CSV table of C-alpha atoms and ligand atoms in Angstrom, one decimal:
chain,number,residue,atom,x,y,z
A,1,MET,CA,-12.8,-16.3,-0.4
A,2,ASN,CA,-15.6,-14.1,0.9
A,3,PHE,CA,-15.4,-10.5,-0.3
A,4,ASP,CA,-19.0,-9.5,0.8
A,5,ARG,CA,-17.6,-6.8,3.0
A,6,ILE,CA,-15.8,-5.0,0.2
A,7,SER,CA,-17.1,-3.4,-3.0
A,8,ILE,CA,-15.5,-4.7,-6.2
A,9,PRO,CA,-16.5,-2.8,-9.4
A,10,ALA,CA,-18.2,-5.1,-11.9
A,11,HIS,CA,-15.7,-4.2,-14.6
A,12,GLY,CA,-12.7,-5.1,-12.5
A,13,GLN,CA,-10.5,-8.0,-13.4
A,14,ARG,CA,-8.1,-10.0,-11.3
A,15,ILE,CA,-4.3,-9.7,-12.0
A,16,GLY,CA,-2.9,-13.1,-13.0
A,17,LEU,CA,0.4,-14.7,-12.5
A,18,ASP,CA,2.9,-16.1,-15.0
A,19,GLU,CA,4.0,-19.2,-13.2
A,20,ALA,CA,7.2,-19.5,-15.2
A,21,THR,CA,8.5,-16.0,-14.6
A,22,GLY,CA,6.6,-15.1,-11.4
A,23,ARG,CA,5.6,-11.8,-13.2
A,24,PRO,CA,2.0,-10.4,-12.9
A,25,VAL,CA,-0.2,-10.7,-15.9
A,26,VAL,CA,-2.2,-7.5,-16.0
A,27,PRO,CA,-5.6,-7.1,-17.7
A,28,ASP,CA,-6.7,-3.7,-19.0
A,29,GLN,CA,-9.0,-3.1,-16.0
A,30,PRO,CA,-7.2,-4.6,-13.1
A,31,VAL,CA,-8.7,-4.6,-9.6
A,32,ILE,CA,-6.2,-2.8,-7.3
A,33,PRO,CA,-7.0,-3.1,-3.6
A,34,TYR,CA,-5.9,-0.2,-1.4
A,35,ILE,CA,-5.9,0.9,2.2
A,36,LEU,CA,-6.7,4.6,2.6
A,37,GLY,CA,-4.6,4.7,5.8
A,38,ASP,CA,-4.8,6.7,9.1
A,39,GLY,CA,-3.6,10.2,9.8
A,40,ILE,CA,-2.5,11.9,6.5
A,41,GLY,CA,-3.6,8.7,4.6
A,42,VAL,CA,-6.9,10.5,4.1
A,43,ASP,CA,-5.0,13.3,2.3
A,44,VAL,CA,-2.3,11.5,0.4
A,45,THR,CA,-4.1,8.4,-0.7
A,46,PRO,CA,-6.9,10.2,-2.7
A,47,ALA,CA,-4.3,12.5,-4.2
A,48,MET,CA,-2.3,9.4,-5.3
A,49,ILE,CA,-5.4,7.8,-6.9
A,50,ARG,CA,-6.3,11.0,-8.8
A,51,VAL,CA,-2.9,11.3,-10.3
A,52,ILE,CA,-2.6,7.7,-11.2
A,53,ASP,CA,-6.0,7.6,-12.8
A,54,ALA,CA,-5.2,10.7,-14.9
A,55,ALA,CA,-1.8,9.3,-16.0
A,56,VAL,CA,-3.3,5.9,-17.0
A,57,ALA,CA,-6.1,7.6,-18.9
A,58,LYS,CA,-3.6,9.8,-20.7
A,59,ALA,CA,-1.0,7.1,-21.4
A,60,TYR,CA,-3.4,4.6,-22.8
A,61,ASP,CA,-6.1,6.8,-24.3
A,62,GLY,CA,-8.8,5.4,-22.0
A,63,ALA,CA,-8.1,1.8,-23.0
A,64,ARG,CA,-6.8,0.9,-19.5
A,65,ARG,CA,-8.4,1.8,-16.2
A,66,ILE,CA,-7.8,0.7,-12.6
A,67,ALA,CA,-10.7,-0.7,-10.6
A,68,TRP,CA,-9.8,0.6,-7.1
A,69,VAL,CA,-11.2,-1.4,-4.2
A,70,GLU,CA,-10.9,0.1,-0.7
A,71,LEU,CA,-10.0,-2.3,2.1
A,72,PRO,CA,-10.5,-1.8,5.8
A,73,ALA,CA,-7.5,-1.5,8.1
A,74,GLY,CA,-6.0,0.6,10.9
A,75,GLU,CA,-7.7,3.0,13.3
A,76,ARG,CA,-10.6,3.7,11.0
A,77,SER,CA,-11.4,0.0,10.8
A,78,PHE,CA,-10.9,-0.5,14.5
A,79,GLN,CA,-13.4,2.3,15.3
A,80,ALA,CA,-15.9,0.9,12.9
A,81,THR,CA,-15.6,-2.8,13.5
A,82,GLY,CA,-13.3,-3.5,16.4
A,83,GLU,CA,-10.7,-5.0,14.0
A,84,TRP,CA,-7.4,-3.4,13.2
A,85,LEU,CA,-6.6,-5.7,10.3
A,86,PRO,CA,-9.6,-7.7,9.1
A,87,GLN,CA,-9.0,-11.0,7.4
A,88,VAL,CA,-10.8,-9.8,4.3
A,89,THR,CA,-8.0,-7.2,3.8
A,90,LEU,CA,-5.3,-9.8,3.8
A,91,ASP,CA,-7.4,-12.1,1.7
A,92,ALA,CA,-8.0,-9.4,-0.9
A,93,PHE,CA,-4.3,-8.5,-1.2
A,94,GLN,CA,-3.5,-12.2,-1.6
A,95,HIS,CA,-6.2,-12.8,-4.2
A,96,PHE,CA,-5.7,-9.7,-6.3
A,97,ARG,CA,-1.9,-9.9,-6.1
A,98,VAL,CA,-1.0,-6.2,-6.5
A,99,GLY,CA,-2.1,-3.4,-4.0
A,100,ILE,CA,-1.1,-0.2,-2.3
A,101,LYS,CA,-1.5,1.1,1.2
A,102,GLY,CA,-1.6,4.4,3.0
A,103,PRO,CA,0.2,4.7,6.4
A,104,LEU,CA,-1.3,3.0,9.4
A,105,THR,CA,-1.2,3.9,13.1
A,106,THR,CA,0.7,1.4,15.2
A,107,PRO,CA,-1.8,0.2,17.8
A,108,ILE,CA,-0.5,0.7,21.3
A,109,GLY,CA,-1.0,-2.5,23.4
A,110,GLY,CA,-3.6,-5.1,22.2
A,111,GLY,CA,-1.2,-7.8,20.9
A,112,ILE,CA,-0.5,-6.4,17.4
A,113,ARG,CA,3.1,-5.0,17.2
A,114,SER,CA,2.6,-3.2,13.9
A,115,LEU,CA,0.0,-3.6,11.2
A,116,ASN,CA,2.6,-3.0,8.5
A,117,VAL,CA,4.8,-5.8,9.9
A,118,ALA,CA,1.7,-8.0,10.2
A,119,ILE,CA,0.8,-7.4,6.5
A,120,ARG,CA,4.4,-8.1,5.3
A,121,GLN,CA,4.7,-11.3,7.4
A,122,THR,CA,1.2,-12.7,6.7
A,123,LEU,CA,1.5,-12.2,3.0
A,124,ASP,CA,5.2,-13.2,3.0
A,125,LEU,CA,6.2,-10.0,1.3
A,126,TYR,CA,9.8,-10.7,2.1
A,127,ALA,CA,11.5,-8.0,0.0
A,128,ASN,CA,11.0,-4.4,1.2
A,129,VAL,CA,12.3,-2.6,-1.9
A,130,ARG,CA,13.2,1.1,-1.6
A,131,PRO,CA,14.6,3.0,-4.6
A,132,VAL,CA,16.5,6.2,-3.6
A,133,TYR,CA,17.3,8.6,-6.4
A,134,TYR,CA,17.4,12.3,-6.9
A,135,ILE,CA,14.7,14.3,-8.6
A,136,GLN,CA,16.1,17.5,-10.1
A,137,GLY,CA,15.2,20.6,-8.0
A,138,LEU,CA,14.7,18.8,-4.7
A,139,PRO,CA,16.3,20.5,-1.7
A,140,SER,CA,19.1,18.4,-0.3
A,141,PRO,CA,21.6,18.7,2.6
A,142,VAL,CA,24.5,17.4,0.4
A,143,ARG,CA,26.5,19.0,-2.4
A,144,HIS,CA,25.9,16.3,-5.0
A,145,PRO,CA,22.5,14.7,-4.4
A,146,GLU,CA,22.4,13.7,-8.1
A,147,HIS,CA,25.1,11.1,-7.3
A,148,MET,CA,22.5,9.0,-5.3
A,149,ASP,CA,20.9,6.3,-7.4
A,150,MET,CA,20.5,3.2,-5.3
A,151,ILE,CA,17.8,0.6,-4.7
A,152,LEU,CA,17.7,-1.2,-1.4
A,153,PHE,CA,16.4,-4.8,-1.0
A,154,ARG,CA,15.6,-5.0,2.7
A,155,GLU,CA,14.6,-8.4,4.2
A,156,ALA,CA,11.1,-7.9,5.7
A,157,THR,CA,10.1,-11.1,7.6
A,158,GLU,CA,12.9,-12.0,10.0
A,159,ASP,CA,15.8,-10.4,11.9
A,160,VAL,CA,14.3,-7.9,14.4
A,161,TYR,CA,11.0,-8.0,12.5
A,162,ALA,CA,10.5,-11.6,13.8
A,163,GLY,CA,9.8,-9.7,17.1
A,164,ILE,CA,11.2,-12.2,19.5
A,165,GLU,CA,11.5,-10.2,22.7
A,166,TRP,CA,10.8,-10.5,26.4
A,167,GLN,CA,10.4,-7.6,28.8
A,168,ALA,CA,12.7,-7.2,31.7
A,169,GLY,CA,11.3,-8.6,35.0
A,170,THR,CA,8.8,-10.9,33.4
A,171,PRO,CA,8.7,-14.7,34.1
A,172,GLU,CA,9.5,-15.3,30.4
A,173,ALA,CA,12.6,-13.1,30.5
A,174,ASP,CA,13.6,-14.7,33.7
A,175,LYS,CA,13.2,-18.2,32.2
A,176,ILE,CA,15.3,-17.3,29.1
A,177,ILE,CA,18.0,-15.7,31.2
A,178,ARG,CA,18.2,-18.7,33.5
A,179,PHE,CA,18.4,-21.0,30.5
A,180,LEU,CA,21.2,-18.9,29.0
A,181,ARG,CA,23.2,-18.6,32.2
A,182,GLN,CA,22.8,-22.2,33.4
A,183,GLU,CA,22.5,-24.3,30.3
A,184,MET,CA,24.3,-22.3,27.6
A,185,GLY,CA,27.1,-21.0,29.7
A,186,VAL,CA,26.4,-17.3,28.9
A,187,THR,CA,28.2,-15.1,31.3
A,188,ALA,CA,27.4,-11.8,29.7
A,189,ILE,CA,24.3,-11.3,31.8
A,190,ALA,CA,25.6,-10.7,35.4
A,191,GLU,CA,23.5,-12.2,38.3
A,192,ASP,CA,22.8,-8.7,39.6
A,193,ASP,CA,21.4,-7.6,36.3
A,194,ALA,CA,19.3,-10.7,35.6
A,195,ALA,CA,16.0,-9.3,36.9
A,196,GLY,CA,16.5,-6.0,35.1
A,197,THR,CA,17.4,-7.2,31.6
A,198,GLY,CA,15.2,-7.4,28.5
A,199,ILE,CA,16.0,-10.0,25.9
A,200,GLY,CA,15.7,-9.9,22.1
A,201,ILE,CA,16.6,-12.7,19.7
A,202,LYS,CA,17.1,-12.1,16.0
A,203,PRO,CA,16.8,-15.1,13.6
A,204,ILE,CA,18.4,-14.9,10.2
A,205,SER,CA,17.9,-18.0,8.0
A,206,GLN,CA,19.6,-19.3,5.0
A,207,ARG,CA,16.4,-19.7,3.0
A,208,LYS,CA,15.1,-16.2,3.7
A,209,THR,CA,18.5,-14.6,3.1
A,210,ARG,CA,19.0,-16.4,-0.2
A,211,ARG,CA,15.6,-15.6,-1.6
A,212,LEU,CA,16.1,-11.9,-0.8
A,213,VAL,CA,19.6,-11.7,-2.3
A,214,ARG,CA,18.2,-13.6,-5.3
A,215,LYS,CA,15.7,-10.8,-5.9
A,216,ALA,CA,18.4,-8.2,-5.6
A,217,ILE,CA,20.8,-10.0,-8.0
A,218,ALA,CA,18.0,-10.8,-10.5
A,219,TYR,CA,17.1,-7.1,-10.5
A,220,ALA,CA,20.7,-6.0,-11.0
A,221,VAL,CA,21.2,-8.5,-13.8
A,222,ALA,CA,17.9,-7.4,-15.5
A,223,LYS,CA,18.7,-3.7,-15.2
A,224,GLY,CA,22.4,-3.9,-16.1
A,225,LYS,CA,23.6,-2.6,-12.7
A,226,ALA,CA,27.3,-2.8,-11.9
A,227,SER,CA,27.1,-4.2,-8.4
A,228,VAL,CA,25.1,-5.7,-5.6
A,229,THR,CA,26.4,-5.0,-2.1
A,230,LEU,CA,25.6,-7.2,0.9
A,231,VAL,CA,25.3,-4.9,4.0
A,232,HIS,CA,25.9,-6.6,7.3
A,233,LYS,CA,27.4,-6.4,10.8
A,234,GLY,CA,29.1,-9.8,10.4
A,235,ASN,CA,32.2,-8.6,12.3
A,236,ILE,CA,30.2,-8.6,15.5
A,237,MET,CA,27.3,-11.0,14.9
A,238,LYS,CA,29.0,-13.8,13.0
A,239,PHE,CA,26.2,-16.4,12.9
A,240,THR,CA,23.4,-14.0,11.8
A,241,GLU,CA,24.8,-11.0,10.0
A,242,GLY,CA,28.0,-12.8,9.0
A,243,ALA,CA,25.9,-15.7,7.8
A,244,PHE,CA,23.7,-13.2,5.7
A,245,ARG,CA,26.9,-12.2,3.9
A,246,ASP,CA,28.1,-15.8,3.4
A,247,TRP,CA,24.7,-17.0,2.2
A,248,GLY,CA,24.5,-14.0,-0.1
A,249,TYR,CA,27.8,-14.9,-1.8
A,250,GLN,CA,26.7,-18.5,-2.0
A,251,GLU,CA,23.5,-17.5,-3.8
A,252,ALA,CA,25.5,-15.5,-6.3
A,253,ARG,CA,27.9,-18.4,-6.9
A,254,GLU,CA,25.3,-21.2,-7.1
A,255,ASN,CA,22.5,-19.4,-9.1
A,256,PHE,CA,24.1,-16.5,-10.9
A,257,SER,CA,27.6,-17.8,-11.7
A,258,ALA,CA,27.4,-16.8,-15.4
A,259,GLN,CA,26.2,-13.2,-14.6
A,260,THR,CA,28.2,-12.3,-11.4
A,261,VAL,CA,31.7,-12.1,-10.1
A,262,SER,CA,32.8,-11.4,-6.6
A,263,GLU,CA,34.9,-8.4,-5.6
A,264,GLN,CA,37.6,-10.7,-4.4
A,265,GLU,CA,37.7,-12.5,-7.8
A,266,VAL,CA,37.9,-9.1,-9.5
A,267,ALA,CA,41.0,-8.3,-7.5
A,268,ALA,CA,42.6,-11.7,-7.7
A,269,GLN,CA,41.8,-12.8,-11.2
A,270,HIS,CA,40.9,-9.8,-13.3
A,271,GLY,CA,43.5,-7.2,-12.3
A,272,GLY,CA,40.9,-5.1,-10.4
A,273,GLN,CA,38.7,-4.6,-13.5
A,274,ALA,CA,35.3,-6.2,-13.5
A,275,PRO,CA,34.7,-8.3,-16.7
A,276,ALA,CA,32.2,-6.5,-19.0
A,277,GLY,CA,28.6,-7.3,-18.4
A,278,LYS,CA,29.1,-9.0,-15.0
A,279,VAL,CA,27.5,-7.8,-11.8
A,280,VAL,CA,30.1,-7.4,-9.0
A,281,ILE,CA,29.0,-8.9,-5.7
A,282,ASN,CA,30.7,-7.2,-2.7
A,283,ASP,CA,29.9,-6.7,0.9
A,284,ARG,CA,30.3,-3.8,3.4
A,285,ILE,CA,29.9,-3.6,7.1
A,286,ALA,CA,26.8,-1.6,8.0
A,287,ASP,CA,28.5,1.3,9.9
A,288,ASN,CA,31.0,1.8,7.1
A,289,MET,CA,28.2,1.7,4.6
A,290,LEU,CA,26.5,4.6,6.4
A,291,GLN,CA,29.5,6.7,5.6
A,292,GLN,CA,30.1,5.3,2.1
A,293,ILE,CA,26.7,6.4,0.9
A,294,LEU,CA,27.8,10.0,1.7
A,295,THR,CA,31.5,9.8,0.7
A,296,ARG,CA,31.4,7.3,-2.2
A,297,THR,CA,27.8,7.5,-3.3
A,298,THR,CA,28.3,6.6,-6.9
A,299,ASP,CA,30.1,3.3,-6.0
A,300,TYR,CA,26.8,1.7,-5.0
A,301,GLN,CA,23.7,0.7,-7.0
A,302,VAL,CA,21.9,-2.2,-5.5
A,303,LEU,CA,22.0,-3.1,-1.8
A,304,ALA,CA,20.8,-6.3,-0.1
A,305,LEU,CA,20.3,-5.9,3.7
A,306,PRO,CA,18.9,-7.7,6.7
A,307,ASN,CA,15.9,-5.9,8.2
A,308,LEU,CA,17.4,-3.5,10.7
A,309,ASN,CA,20.4,-2.4,8.6
A,310,GLY,CA,17.9,-1.7,5.8
A,311,ASP,CA,15.8,0.4,8.0
A,312,TYR,CA,18.7,2.6,9.1
A,313,LEU,CA,20.3,2.8,5.6
A,314,SER,CA,17.1,3.6,3.7
A,315,ASP,CA,16.2,6.6,5.9
A,316,ALA,CA,19.8,7.9,5.8
A,317,ALA,CA,19.9,7.5,2.0
A,318,ALA,CA,16.5,9.1,1.6
A,319,ALA,CA,17.6,12.1,3.7
A,320,GLN,CA,20.2,12.9,1.0
A,321,VAL,CA,17.6,13.3,-1.7
A,322,GLY,CA,14.5,14.9,-0.2
A,323,GLY,CA,13.5,13.0,2.9
A,324,LEU,CA,10.3,11.4,4.0
A,325,GLY,CA,8.0,13.4,1.8
A,326,ILE,CA,9.5,11.6,-1.1
A,327,ALA,CA,10.8,8.2,0.2
A,328,HIS,CA,8.8,5.3,-1.3
A,329,GLY,CA,8.8,1.6,-1.6
A,330,GLY,CA,7.1,-1.7,-2.2
A,331,ASN,CA,6.8,-5.0,-0.2
A,332,ILE,CA,7.3,-7.7,-2.8
A,333,GLY,CA,6.9,-11.5,-2.3
A,334,ASP,CA,6.8,-14.3,-4.9
A,335,GLU,CA,3.1,-13.8,-5.8
A,336,VAL,CA,1.9,-10.6,-4.1
A,337,ALA,CA,3.2,-7.0,-3.9
A,338,VAL,CA,1.9,-4.2,-1.7
A,339,PHE,CA,3.4,-0.7,-2.3
A,340,GLU,CA,3.6,2.0,0.4
A,341,ALA,CA,5.4,5.2,1.3
A,342,VAL,CA,8.2,5.0,3.9
A,343,HIS,CA,6.6,7.7,6.1
A,344,GLY,CA,4.0,7.1,8.8
A,345,THR,CA,0.7,8.8,9.6
A,346,ALA,CA,2.2,12.2,10.6
A,347,PRO,CA,-0.7,12.7,13.0
A,348,LYS,CA,-0.2,16.5,13.4
A,349,TYR,CA,-1.1,17.0,9.7
A,350,ALA,CA,-3.9,14.5,9.5
A,351,GLY,CA,-6.8,15.8,7.4
A,352,LEU,CA,-5.3,19.2,6.9
A,353,ASP,CA,-4.7,18.7,3.2
A,354,LYS,CA,-1.1,19.6,3.8
A,355,ALA,CA,1.1,16.6,3.6
A,356,ASN,CA,3.3,15.8,0.6
A,357,PRO,CA,1.6,13.0,-1.5
A,358,SER,CA,4.8,12.4,-3.5
A,359,ALA,CA,6.1,9.5,-1.4
A,360,LEU,CA,2.8,7.5,-1.9
A,361,LEU,CA,2.5,8.7,-5.5
A,362,LEU,CA,6.0,7.4,-6.3
A,363,SER,CA,5.1,4.1,-4.5
A,364,GLY,CA,2.2,4.0,-7.0
A,365,VAL,CA,4.6,4.7,-9.8
A,366,MET,CA,6.6,1.6,-8.6
A,367,MET,CA,3.4,-0.3,-8.7
A,368,LEU,CA,2.8,0.7,-12.3
A,369,ASP,CA,6.4,-0.4,-13.1
A,370,HIS,CA,5.6,-3.7,-11.4
A,371,MET,CA,2.5,-4.0,-13.6
A,372,ASP,CA,4.6,-3.1,-16.7
A,373,TRP,CA,2.5,0.0,-17.3
A,374,ASP,CA,5.7,1.8,-18.0
A,375,ASP,CA,4.2,4.7,-20.0
A,376,ALA,CA,1.9,5.8,-17.2
A,377,ALA,CA,4.8,5.5,-14.7
A,378,LEU,CA,7.1,7.6,-16.9
A,379,LEU,CA,4.4,10.3,-17.3
A,380,ILE,CA,4.0,10.7,-13.6
A,381,ARG,CA,7.8,10.7,-12.9
A,382,GLN,CA,8.3,13.4,-15.4
A,383,ALA,CA,5.3,15.5,-14.2
A,384,ILE,CA,6.5,15.3,-10.5
A,385,GLY,CA,9.9,16.4,-11.8
A,386,ARG,CA,8.4,19.4,-13.6
A,387,ALA,CA,6.3,20.4,-10.6
A,388,ILE,CA,9.4,20.4,-8.4
A,389,THR,CA,11.5,22.3,-11.0
A,390,ASP,CA,8.7,24.8,-11.1
A,391,LYS,CA,8.9,25.1,-7.3
A,392,MET,CA,5.2,24.2,-7.0
A,393,VAL,CA,5.6,22.0,-3.9
A,394,THR,CA,4.0,21.1,-0.5
A,395,TYR,CA,5.1,22.7,2.8
A,396,ASP,CA,7.9,20.3,3.6
A,397,LEU,CA,9.8,21.2,0.4
A,398,ALA,CA,8.6,24.8,0.3
A,399,ARG,CA,10.3,25.6,3.6
A,400,GLN,CA,13.7,24.5,2.1
A,401,LEU,CA,13.3,26.0,-1.3
A,402,GLU,CA,13.8,29.7,-1.9
A,403,GLY,CA,11.0,31.3,-4.0
A,404,ALA,CA,8.8,28.2,-3.8
A,405,THR,CA,5.0,28.3,-4.0
A,406,GLU,CA,3.5,26.3,-1.2
A,407,LEU,CA,0.7,24.1,-2.3
A,408,SER,CA,-1.8,22.0,-0.4
A,409,CYS,CA,-1.7,18.2,-0.8
A,410,SER,CA,-4.6,18.2,-3.3
A,411,ALA,CA,-3.3,21.3,-5.2
A,412,PHE,CA,0.1,19.5,-5.6
A,413,ALA,CA,-1.7,16.5,-7.1
A,414,GLN,CA,-3.4,18.9,-9.5
A,415,ALA,CA,-0.1,20.5,-10.3
A,416,VAL,CA,1.2,17.1,-11.2
A,417,ILE,CA,-1.9,16.3,-13.3
A,418,ASP,CA,-1.5,19.6,-15.1
A,419,ARG,CA,2.1,18.6,-16.1
A,420,LEU,CA,1.4,15.1,-17.3
B,501,NAP,P1,5.9,9.9,10.4
B,501,NAP,O1,4.4,9.7,10.5
B,501,NAP,O2,6.6,9.4,9.3
B,501,NAP,O3,6.1,11.5,10.6
B,501,NAP,C1,7.3,12.1,11.1
B,501,NAP,C2,7.5,13.4,10.4
B,501,NAP,O4,8.0,13.2,9.1
B,501,NAP,C3,6.3,14.3,10.2
B,501,NAP,O5,6.0,15.0,11.4
B,501,NAP,C4,6.8,15.2,9.1
B,501,NAP,O6,7.8,16.1,9.6
B,501,NAP,C5,7.5,14.2,8.2
B,501,NAP,N1,6.6,13.6,7.2
B,501,NAP,C6,6.1,12.4,7.2
B,501,NAP,N2,5.3,12.2,6.2
B,501,NAP,C7,5.3,13.3,5.5
B,501,NAP,C8,4.6,13.7,4.3
B,501,NAP,N3,3.9,12.9,3.5
B,501,NAP,N4,4.8,15.0,3.8
B,501,NAP,C9,5.6,15.8,4.5
B,501,NAP,N5,6.2,15.5,5.7
B,501,NAP,C10,6.1,14.2,6.1
B,501,NAP,O7,6.5,9.3,11.8
B,501,NAP,P2,6.0,9.2,13.3
B,501,NAP,O8,5.5,10.5,13.7
B,501,NAP,O9,7.2,8.6,14.0
B,501,NAP,O10,4.9,8.1,13.2
B,501,NAP,C11,3.5,8.4,13.3
B,501,NAP,C12,2.7,7.0,13.3
B,501,NAP,O11,2.9,6.4,12.0
B,501,NAP,C13,3.1,6.0,14.3
B,501,NAP,O12,1.9,5.4,14.8
B,501,NAP,C14,3.9,5.0,13.6
B,501,NAP,O13,4.0,3.8,14.2
B,501,NAP,C15,3.3,5.0,12.2
B,501,NAP,N6,4.1,4.6,11.1
B,501,NAP,C16,3.5,3.9,10.1
B,501,NAP,C17,4.2,3.6,9.0
B,501,NAP,C18,3.5,2.9,7.9
B,501,NAP,O14,2.3,2.7,7.9
B,501,NAP,N7,4.2,2.3,6.9
B,501,NAP,C19,5.6,3.9,8.9
B,501,NAP,C20,6.2,4.7,9.9
B,501,NAP,C21,5.4,5.0,11.0
B,501,NAP,P3,7.7,17.6,10.0
B,501,NAP,O15,6.8,17.7,11.2
B,501,NAP,O16,9.1,18.1,10.2
B,501,NAP,O17,7.1,18.4,8.8
């Protein structure tokens, strides 16, 4: 691979891969490629790097250090080179295996639907993993935000992300509609509506469902979680969403039979009490699940979801514990992982040193967890908690917290560093 366009520090080492476990093998000075990002990326990404560097230095007494490598992408890259997502960026994430990105503007027109989707699909980062838990002191619209402690495994390469769509009135839409009406006997699109109907197709496959559910169950088993819930809309879309549920159960039966038990088996064979040490596999219809996260929050720990359900559920869950300024995640494949905040570029705050860097910082903490740099991760988690309890927060939280001190993005990063 040709990395002439990017500057790799001489001391930086490539993260390896343990073929047997699929886990990264992390040297003491790993190269971590990152995308600064558009909009508030210029504020939150440097803040994240400062805090992580400080925590790593403190946790390991200087014996470990990240060799950060900036990669071109997004609007800044487009203005400089005419490329939204240069090949070198994809190659570097692939080669160095673990990276992090700031938010990217979605180009309007020009053939790219979304840079984030392109990165996930090209690198096959099929599990969009989003932990949602409460940090003491955060403002919340619910009475018991501390009940929320879930992790969502959202499929990130198919379903609506496959992007199979045709605009109403185009020859392509016309062709598909004619095919559906004439050859497939579809009567749901009336003749009168044919010219004014857009078409979308969502594929959900057995292989991609099973590898996603496998990740969710493996996580639940490793962390001793009580259950994994398959969230679907199988009552309406039987052969996509319903198949997601069925293949999910099949994955549990065939690959985790010793560690899991289905909710039906718990009821029929175990008197309603899950056997000790077994992860219960259950399923819920997506609309019901949206109310369950509010009404029976503590019943759920690990969720596995097709793409669109995961999008809705993760924002709804995040809203219960602090919202977009906090919501974080990672895109994880079999060999490569790229971490990112859930929020976008928030253009109205771009460059104002105002946005909350916590979401990207907590994504960085997930990255440290993924690298097994647990001590540094823990230091940051605790320090963010202390800053929030001290009510030293950015504007988004300050406006909801009585008596809070409103800090800029960089001052919040410093407040976290001061509490490491
Ligand atoms: P957004 O950028 O997430 O911002 C929406 C609102 O959320 C902001 O106006 C702000 O609310 C709040 N917010 C977001 N990030 C925050 C932070 N770090 N700290 C505090 N508040 C924060 O969503 P959008 O305006 O719909 O999207 C803007 C652009 O980002 C679009 O081009 C979109 O495609 C792109 N996008 C990129 C990603 C990604 O790169 N992963 C994800 C989503 C969207 P208040 O104004 O109420 O304070």
